[in-house]
Coordinates of C-alpha atoms and ligand atoms in Angstrom, one line a residue:
M1 CA 105.8 103.4 89.1
H2 CA 104.5 106.9 88.3
V3 CA 102.7 108.3 91.4
V4 CA 100.7 111.5 91.8
V5 CA 100.7 112.8 95.3
T6 CA 98.2 115.6 95.9
G7 CA 99.1 117.7 98.9
G8 CA 102.7 116.5 98.3
S9 CA 104.3 119.5 99.9
G10 CA 102.5 119.0 103.2
F11 CA 103.8 117.3 106.3
L12 CA 102.8 113.7 105.3
G13 CA 103.0 114.4 101.5
A14 CA 106.6 115.5 101.6
H15 CA 107.6 112.3 103.6
L16 CA 105.6 110.2 101.1
C17 CA 107.2 111.8 98.1
E18 CA 110.6 111.2 99.7
A19 CA 109.9 107.5 100.4
L20 CA 108.6 106.9 96.9
L21 CA 111.6 108.6 95.3
R22 CA 113.9 106.5 97.5
R23 CA 112.5 103.3 96.0
G24 CA 112.7 104.6 92.4
D25 CA 109.2 105.9 91.6
T26 CA 108.6 109.0 89.6
V27 CA 106.6 111.4 91.7
W28 CA 104.2 114.1 90.6
C29 CA 103.8 116.4 93.6
L30 CA 100.7 118.6 93.2
D31 CA 100.1 121.3 95.8
N32 CA 98.6 124.8 96.1
F33 CA 100.7 125.6 99.2
S34 CA 97.7 126.7 101.2
T35 CA 99.0 125.0 104.4
S36 CA 102.6 124.3 103.4
S37 CA 105.5 126.0 101.9
P38 CA 107.6 125.1 98.8
E39 CA 110.6 124.9 101.2
N40 CA 109.2 121.7 102.5
I41 CA 110.0 120.0 99.2
A42 CA 113.1 122.1 98.3
H43 CA 115.4 119.2 99.2
L44 CA 113.7 116.9 96.6
C45 CA 113.8 119.3 93.7
G46 CA 117.1 118.1 92.3
H47 CA 115.9 114.5 92.2
P48 CA 115.5 113.3 88.6
G49 CA 112.2 111.5 89.4
F50 CA 110.6 114.5 91.2
R51 CA 108.0 116.6 89.3
P52 CA 106.7 119.4 91.6
V53 CA 103.6 121.2 90.2
R54 CA 101.7 124.2 91.6
A55 CA 98.0 123.2 91.3
D56 CA 94.8 123.6 93.1
V57 CA 93.1 120.2 92.8
T58 CA 89.6 121.7 93.2
A59 CA 90.0 122.5 89.5
P60 CA 90.3 119.6 87.0
F61 CA 93.9 118.6 86.4
D62 CA 95.9 116.0 84.5
V63 CA 99.6 115.0 84.2
P64 CA 101.3 114.4 80.9
A65 CA 102.5 110.9 81.7
P66 CA 101.3 107.5 82.6
V67 CA 99.9 107.3 86.2
H68 CA 99.9 104.1 88.2
V69 CA 98.8 105.5 91.6
V70 CA 97.0 108.6 92.7
A71 CA 97.6 109.3 96.5
H72 CA 95.1 112.0 97.4
L73 CA 96.4 113.8 100.5
A74 CA 95.5 117.4 99.7
S75 CA 93.5 118.9 102.5
P76 CA 94.0 121.2 105.4
A77 CA 94.5 118.8 108.4
S78 CA 95.2 120.9 111.5
P79 CA 92.1 122.2 113.3
P80 CA 93.3 125.9 113.2
D81 CA 93.9 125.4 109.4
Y82 CA 90.5 124.1 108.6
D83 CA 88.9 126.6 110.9
R84 CA 90.7 129.3 108.9
L85 CA 89.9 127.6 105.5
P86 CA 86.4 126.1 106.0
L87 CA 85.1 126.4 102.4
E88 CA 88.4 125.4 100.9
T89 CA 88.5 122.3 103.2
L90 CA 85.0 121.3 102.0
A91 CA 86.0 122.0 98.4
V92 CA 89.1 120.0 98.4
G93 CA 87.4 117.1 100.2
S94 CA 84.5 117.1 97.6
R95 CA 85.6 118.6 94.2
G96 CA 89.3 117.9 94.9
T97 CA 88.6 114.3 95.6
E98 CA 86.4 113.9 92.6
N99 CA 89.1 115.4 90.3
A100 CA 91.7 113.1 91.8
L101 CA 89.3 110.1 91.3
R102 CA 88.7 111.1 87.6
L103 CA 92.5 111.4 87.1
A104 CA 92.9 107.8 88.4
L105 CA 90.0 106.6 86.3
R106 CA 91.4 108.2 83.1
H107 CA 94.8 106.5 83.7
G108 CA 93.6 103.2 85.0
A109 CA 95.5 103.9 88.2
R110 CA 95.0 102.8 91.8
F111 CA 93.4 105.6 94.0
L112 CA 94.5 106.0 97.6
L113 CA 92.4 108.3 99.8
A114 CA 94.0 109.7 102.9
S115 CA 91.0 109.7 105.2
T116 CA 91.1 110.3 108.9
S117 CA 90.2 109.1 112.4
E118 CA 88.0 112.2 112.4
V119 CA 85.4 110.2 110.5
Y120 CA 84.7 108.6 114.0
G121 CA 84.0 112.1 115.4
D122 CA 83.7 112.0 119.2
P123 CA 83.6 108.2 119.4
V124 CA 81.2 106.3 121.6
I125 CA 83.0 103.0 120.8
H126 CA 86.5 102.8 122.2
P127 CA 88.9 101.8 120.7
Q128 CA 87.8 102.4 117.2
P129 CA 87.5 99.5 114.7
E130 CA 86.8 100.3 111.0
E131 CA 83.3 98.9 111.4
Y132 CA 82.3 101.8 113.6
W133 CA 80.3 104.5 111.8
G134 CA 81.2 107.4 114.0
N135 CA 79.6 110.2 115.9
V136 CA 80.1 113.5 114.0
N137 CA 78.4 116.8 114.6
P138 CA 77.4 117.7 111.0
I139 CA 77.2 121.5 111.6
G140 CA 79.9 122.1 114.2
P141 CA 83.2 123.9 113.5
R142 CA 85.0 120.5 112.9
S143 CA 82.4 119.4 110.4
V144 CA 84.0 121.1 107.5
Y145 CA 86.9 118.6 107.8
D146 CA 85.0 115.5 109.2
E147 CA 82.1 115.6 106.8
A148 CA 84.4 116.5 103.8
K149 CA 86.4 113.3 104.6
R150 CA 83.2 111.2 105.1
Y151 CA 81.9 112.5 101.8
A152 CA 85.4 111.7 100.2
E153 CA 85.1 108.1 101.5
A154 CA 81.5 107.8 100.2
L155 CA 82.6 109.2 96.8
S156 CA 85.6 107.0 96.5
S157 CA 83.5 103.9 97.4
A158 CA 80.9 104.9 94.8
Y159 CA 83.7 105.1 92.1
R160 CA 84.8 101.7 93.2
R161 CA 81.3 100.2 93.0
S162 CA 80.0 102.0 89.9
R163 CA 83.2 102.5 87.8
A164 CA 85.3 99.5 89.1
L165 CA 88.0 101.9 90.1
N166 CA 90.8 100.4 92.2
V167 CA 90.3 102.3 95.4
G168 CA 92.0 102.0 98.8
I169 CA 91.0 104.1 101.9
V170 CA 93.3 104.7 104.9
R171 CA 92.0 106.3 108.1
I172 CA 95.1 108.1 109.5
F173 CA 95.3 108.7 113.3
N174 CA 97.3 111.6 114.8
T175 CA 100.8 111.5 113.3
Y176 CA 103.8 113.6 114.2
G177 CA 107.4 114.0 113.3
P178 CA 110.0 116.2 111.5
R179 CA 108.5 118.6 108.9
M180 CA 105.6 119.6 111.0
R181 CA 105.1 123.4 110.9
P182 CA 106.0 124.9 114.4
Y183 CA 102.9 127.1 114.2
D184 CA 100.4 124.5 112.6
G185 CA 98.5 124.5 115.9
R186 CA 98.6 120.7 116.3
V187 CA 99.4 119.5 119.8
V188 CA 102.8 117.8 119.3
S189 CA 104.3 120.6 117.2
T190 CA 102.9 123.2 119.5
F191 CA 104.2 121.6 122.7
I192 CA 107.6 121.0 121.2
R193 CA 107.9 124.6 120.0
Q194 CA 106.7 126.0 123.3
A195 CA 109.0 123.7 125.3
L196 CA 112.0 124.8 123.2
E197 CA 111.1 128.5 123.5
G198 CA 110.6 128.1 127.2
S199 CA 107.1 129.4 127.0
P200 CA 104.1 127.7 128.7
L201 CA 102.7 124.5 127.2
T202 CA 99.0 125.3 126.4
I203 CA 96.8 122.4 127.4
Y204 CA 93.2 122.7 126.2
G205 CA 90.6 121.6 128.7
D206 CA 91.9 119.6 131.7
G207 CA 94.2 117.5 129.5
S208 CA 92.3 114.2 130.2
Q209 CA 91.3 113.8 126.5
T210 CA 93.3 111.2 124.7
R211 CA 95.0 110.7 121.4
S212 CA 97.2 107.9 120.0
F213 CA 100.3 109.3 118.3
C214 CA 102.0 107.6 115.4
Y215 CA 105.6 108.5 114.3
V216 CA 105.6 109.7 110.6
E217 CA 108.1 107.0 109.4
D218 CA 105.7 104.2 110.6
L219 CA 102.7 105.9 109.0
I220 CA 104.4 106.4 105.6
R221 CA 105.4 102.7 105.6
G222 CA 101.7 101.9 106.1
I223 CA 100.6 104.2 103.3
T224 CA 103.1 102.7 100.8
A225 CA 102.0 99.2 101.9
M226 CA 98.4 100.2 101.2
A227 CA 99.3 101.7 97.8
D228 CA 101.1 98.5 96.8
S229 CA 98.2 96.3 98.0
G230 CA 94.9 95.6 96.3
C231 CA 93.2 96.2 99.6
D232 CA 89.9 98.3 99.6
G233 CA 89.9 99.4 103.2
P234 CA 89.1 101.4 105.0
V235 CA 92.1 100.5 107.1
N236 CA 93.1 102.3 110.3
L237 CA 96.7 103.5 110.4
G238 CA 97.9 104.7 113.7
N239 CA 99.7 103.7 116.9
P240 CA 97.4 102.0 119.4
R241 CA 99.3 103.4 122.4
E242 CA 97.0 106.0 123.9
H243 CA 98.0 109.0 125.9
T244 CA 96.2 111.8 127.7
V245 CA 97.2 115.3 126.5
R246 CA 98.6 115.9 130.0
E247 CA 100.8 112.8 129.6
L248 CA 102.0 114.1 126.2
A249 CA 103.0 117.4 127.8
D250 CA 105.1 115.5 130.4
L251 CA 106.7 113.4 127.6
V252 CA 107.6 116.6 125.7
L253 CA 109.0 118.2 128.8
Q254 CA 111.2 115.1 129.3
A255 CA 112.3 114.9 125.7
T256 CA 113.3 118.6 125.6
G257 CA 114.6 118.9 129.2
S258 CA 112.5 122.1 129.2
R259 CA 111.3 123.8 132.4
S260 CA 108.3 125.3 130.8
R261 CA 105.2 125.4 132.9
I262 CA 101.7 124.2 131.9
E263 CA 98.9 126.7 131.2
Y264 CA 95.3 125.6 130.8
R265 CA 93.1 127.0 128.1
P266 CA 89.4 126.4 127.1
L267 CA 88.7 123.2 125.3
P268 CA 87.7 123.8 121.6
V269 CA 84.1 123.0 120.6
D270 CA 83.5 119.3 119.8
D271 CA 87.1 118.3 120.7
P272 CA 87.0 114.5 120.7
T273 CA 87.3 113.0 124.2
H274 CA 89.4 110.0 123.2
R275 CA 90.9 108.4 120.2
Q276 CA 92.6 105.0 119.7
P277 CA 92.8 102.8 116.6
V278 CA 92.1 99.1 116.4
I279 CA 94.8 98.0 113.9
T280 CA 94.0 94.3 113.4
R281 CA 93.0 95.0 109.8
A282 CA 96.3 96.7 109.0
R283 CA 98.2 93.9 110.7
E284 CA 96.3 91.1 108.8
Q285 CA 95.9 92.7 105.4
L286 CA 99.0 94.8 105.1
G287 CA 101.4 93.1 107.6
W288 CA 101.8 96.6 109.1
S289 CA 102.2 97.8 112.6
P290 CA 104.1 100.7 114.1
V291 CA 107.5 100.1 115.6
V292 CA 108.7 103.6 116.8
S293 CA 107.9 104.3 120.5
I294 CA 106.6 107.7 121.4
E295 CA 109.8 108.3 123.4
E296 CA 112.0 107.6 120.4
G297 CA 109.7 109.5 118.0
L298 CA 109.6 112.6 120.2
E299 CA 113.4 112.5 120.6
R300 CA 113.8 112.5 116.8
T301 CA 111.2 115.2 116.3
V302 CA 112.6 117.4 119.0
A303 CA 116.1 117.1 117.5
W304 CA 114.7 118.2 114.1
F305 CA 112.8 121.2 115.6
A306 CA 115.9 122.3 117.6
D307 CA 117.9 122.1 114.4
Q308 CA 115.4 124.2 112.5
A309 CA 115.4 126.8 115.2
R310 CA 119.2 127.0 115.1
Q311 CA 119.1 127.4 111.4
A312 CA 116.5 130.1 111.6
D313 CA 118.5 132.0 114.3
R314 CA 121.6 131.9 112.1
S315 CA 119.7 133.3 109.1
G316 CA 118.4 136.2 111.3
Y317 CA 114.8 134.8 111.5
R318 CA 113.5 134.7 115.0
V319 CA 110.9 132.3 116.2
R320 CA 107.7 134.3 116.6
P321 CA 106.5 135.0 120.1
A322 CA 103.6 133.0 121.5
L323 CA 101.3 136.1 121.1
M324 CA 101.3 135.6 117.4
E325 CA 99.8 132.1 117.6
V326 CA 96.8 131.2 115.4
Ligands
NAD1 P1 99.3 119.4 105.7 O1 98.4 120.6 106.0 O2 100.7 119.5 106.2 O3 99.3 119.1 104.2 C1 98.2 119.2 103.3 C2 98.7 119.7 102.0 O4 97.6 119.8 101.1 C3 99.4 121.0 102.1 O5 100.6 121.0 101.4 C4 98.4 122.0 101.4 O6 99.0 123.1 100.8 C5 97.8 121.0 100.3 N1 96.5 121.4 99.8 C6 95.4 121.8 100.6 N2 94.4 122.1 99.7 C7 94.8 121.9 98.5 C8 94.3 122.1 97.2 N3 93.0 122.5 97.0 N4 95.0 121.8 96.1 C9 96.3 121.3 96.2 N5 96.9 121.2 97.4 C10 96.1 121.5 98.5 O7 98.5 118.1 106.4 P2 99.1 116.7 106.6 O8 99.2 116.4 108.0 O9 100.3 116.4 105.7 O10 97.9 115.8 106.1 C11 97.9 115.2 104.8 C12 96.6 114.4 104.6 O11 96.5 113.4 105.6 C13 95.3 115.2 104.7 O12 94.4 114.8 103.8 C14 94.8 114.9 106.1 O13 93.4 115.0 106.2 C15 95.3 113.5 106.3 N6 95.5 113.1 107.7 C16 96.6 113.6 108.4 C17 96.7 113.3 109.7 C18 97.9 113.8 110.5 O14 98.0 113.5 111.7 N7 98.9 114.4 110.0 C19 95.7 112.6 110.4 C20 94.6 112.2 109.7 C21 94.5 112.4 108.3
UDP2 N1 95.6 120.6 122.2 C1 96.1 121.1 123.3 N2 97.0 122.2 123.2 C2 97.4 122.7 122.0 C3 96.9 122.1 120.8 C4 96.0 121.0 120.9 O1 95.8 120.7 124.4 O2 98.1 123.7 122.0 C5 94.7 119.4 122.3 C6 93.5 119.5 121.5 O3 92.5 120.2 122.1 C7 93.2 118.0 121.3 C8 94.5 117.3 121.2 O4 95.4 118.2 121.8 O5 92.4 117.5 122.4 C9 95.0 117.0 119.8 O6 94.9 118.1 119.1 P1 95.4 118.2 117.6 O7 95.0 119.5 117.0 O8 96.9 117.9 117.5 O9 94.7 117.0 116.9 P2 93.1 116.6 116.7 O10 92.3 117.4 117.7 O11 92.8 116.9 115.3 O12 93.1 115.1 117.0

């Protein structure tokens, strides 16, 4: 198959490109590198099926080849990133999604939208099934991401209804693993970096808020299963094991053997109090469920971060001090 991956150089995009190439697909990787670096896909560049393209998908785009699937992942995804890029986040969720939908329509391709558990906002239903409509503050700082994704879901559903486009929507819950940026501001990457540096782990609020963390290999298996299916969705993809942020800090300290202390910081505005997916639909319609435990996933992620830090040290690059955090 020929697959277009928008946001293909990002954390999930690079893993998806890798998985698709491994099974023999030709992959068009479109990215403007606003929240990633070309280094993230450098290891794929010698592959005969890999076509990396610098492109901002908020402007119309095409690829000079047949297209069977468009996987639309382009969007800032970490809270500090979309806080820094509010208008860009709204643009890629709206215009970017429409351009990706039009590409799929022109080529008769399946369209896969990478939506998010953030469409549930600060949920009053727990755990969250796909039938839940969510509780989003439409004007708060997180709204640029949440509402852009909700609009992207509405737009994709309208293309399905009015243009008979083959659309599938996945709602991705917090995912972690190798290739996260150490300074992306997300909790797993931040705690691992801080633990490896020996600096304090920064817990926002009292650490009682929960998230359910999915290892990236599991998640990518879910995305490819959705791409290969004719399933409309939305389908939740995430690991149903729920942890408080405080528990996560302890797990990271165990996985790294670090003696870093915990430091408490103010909770960001509208930070969701809990998050846990119901994955019955993914199990029944895709035959998917995650298999990597958080202990195993953290061990693999820590090994990757430690290796990156060693390579950076050898090349003279020093991990930036905590003061420089975004
Ligand atoms: P990421 O920031 O690592 O990757 C996003 C990629 O999109 C980056 O490479 C960025 O440069 C690119 N991009 C942004 N705007 C663009 C534009 N206008 N044109 C072209 N490229 C653009 O984030 P990620 O974690 O890999 O997330 C990928 C997708 O999955 C996002 O749509 C995100 O909303 C969704 N998602 C991720 C998670 C998670 O836990 N990682 C959870 C829910 C949803
Ligand atoms: N968080 C934290 N310390 C950090 C970064 C994040 O305590 O250094 C918290 C954050 O407030 C949230 C949770 O960890 O409650 C998950 O944050 P992340 O940004 O990874 O994901 P999201 O909030 O988008 O689910």
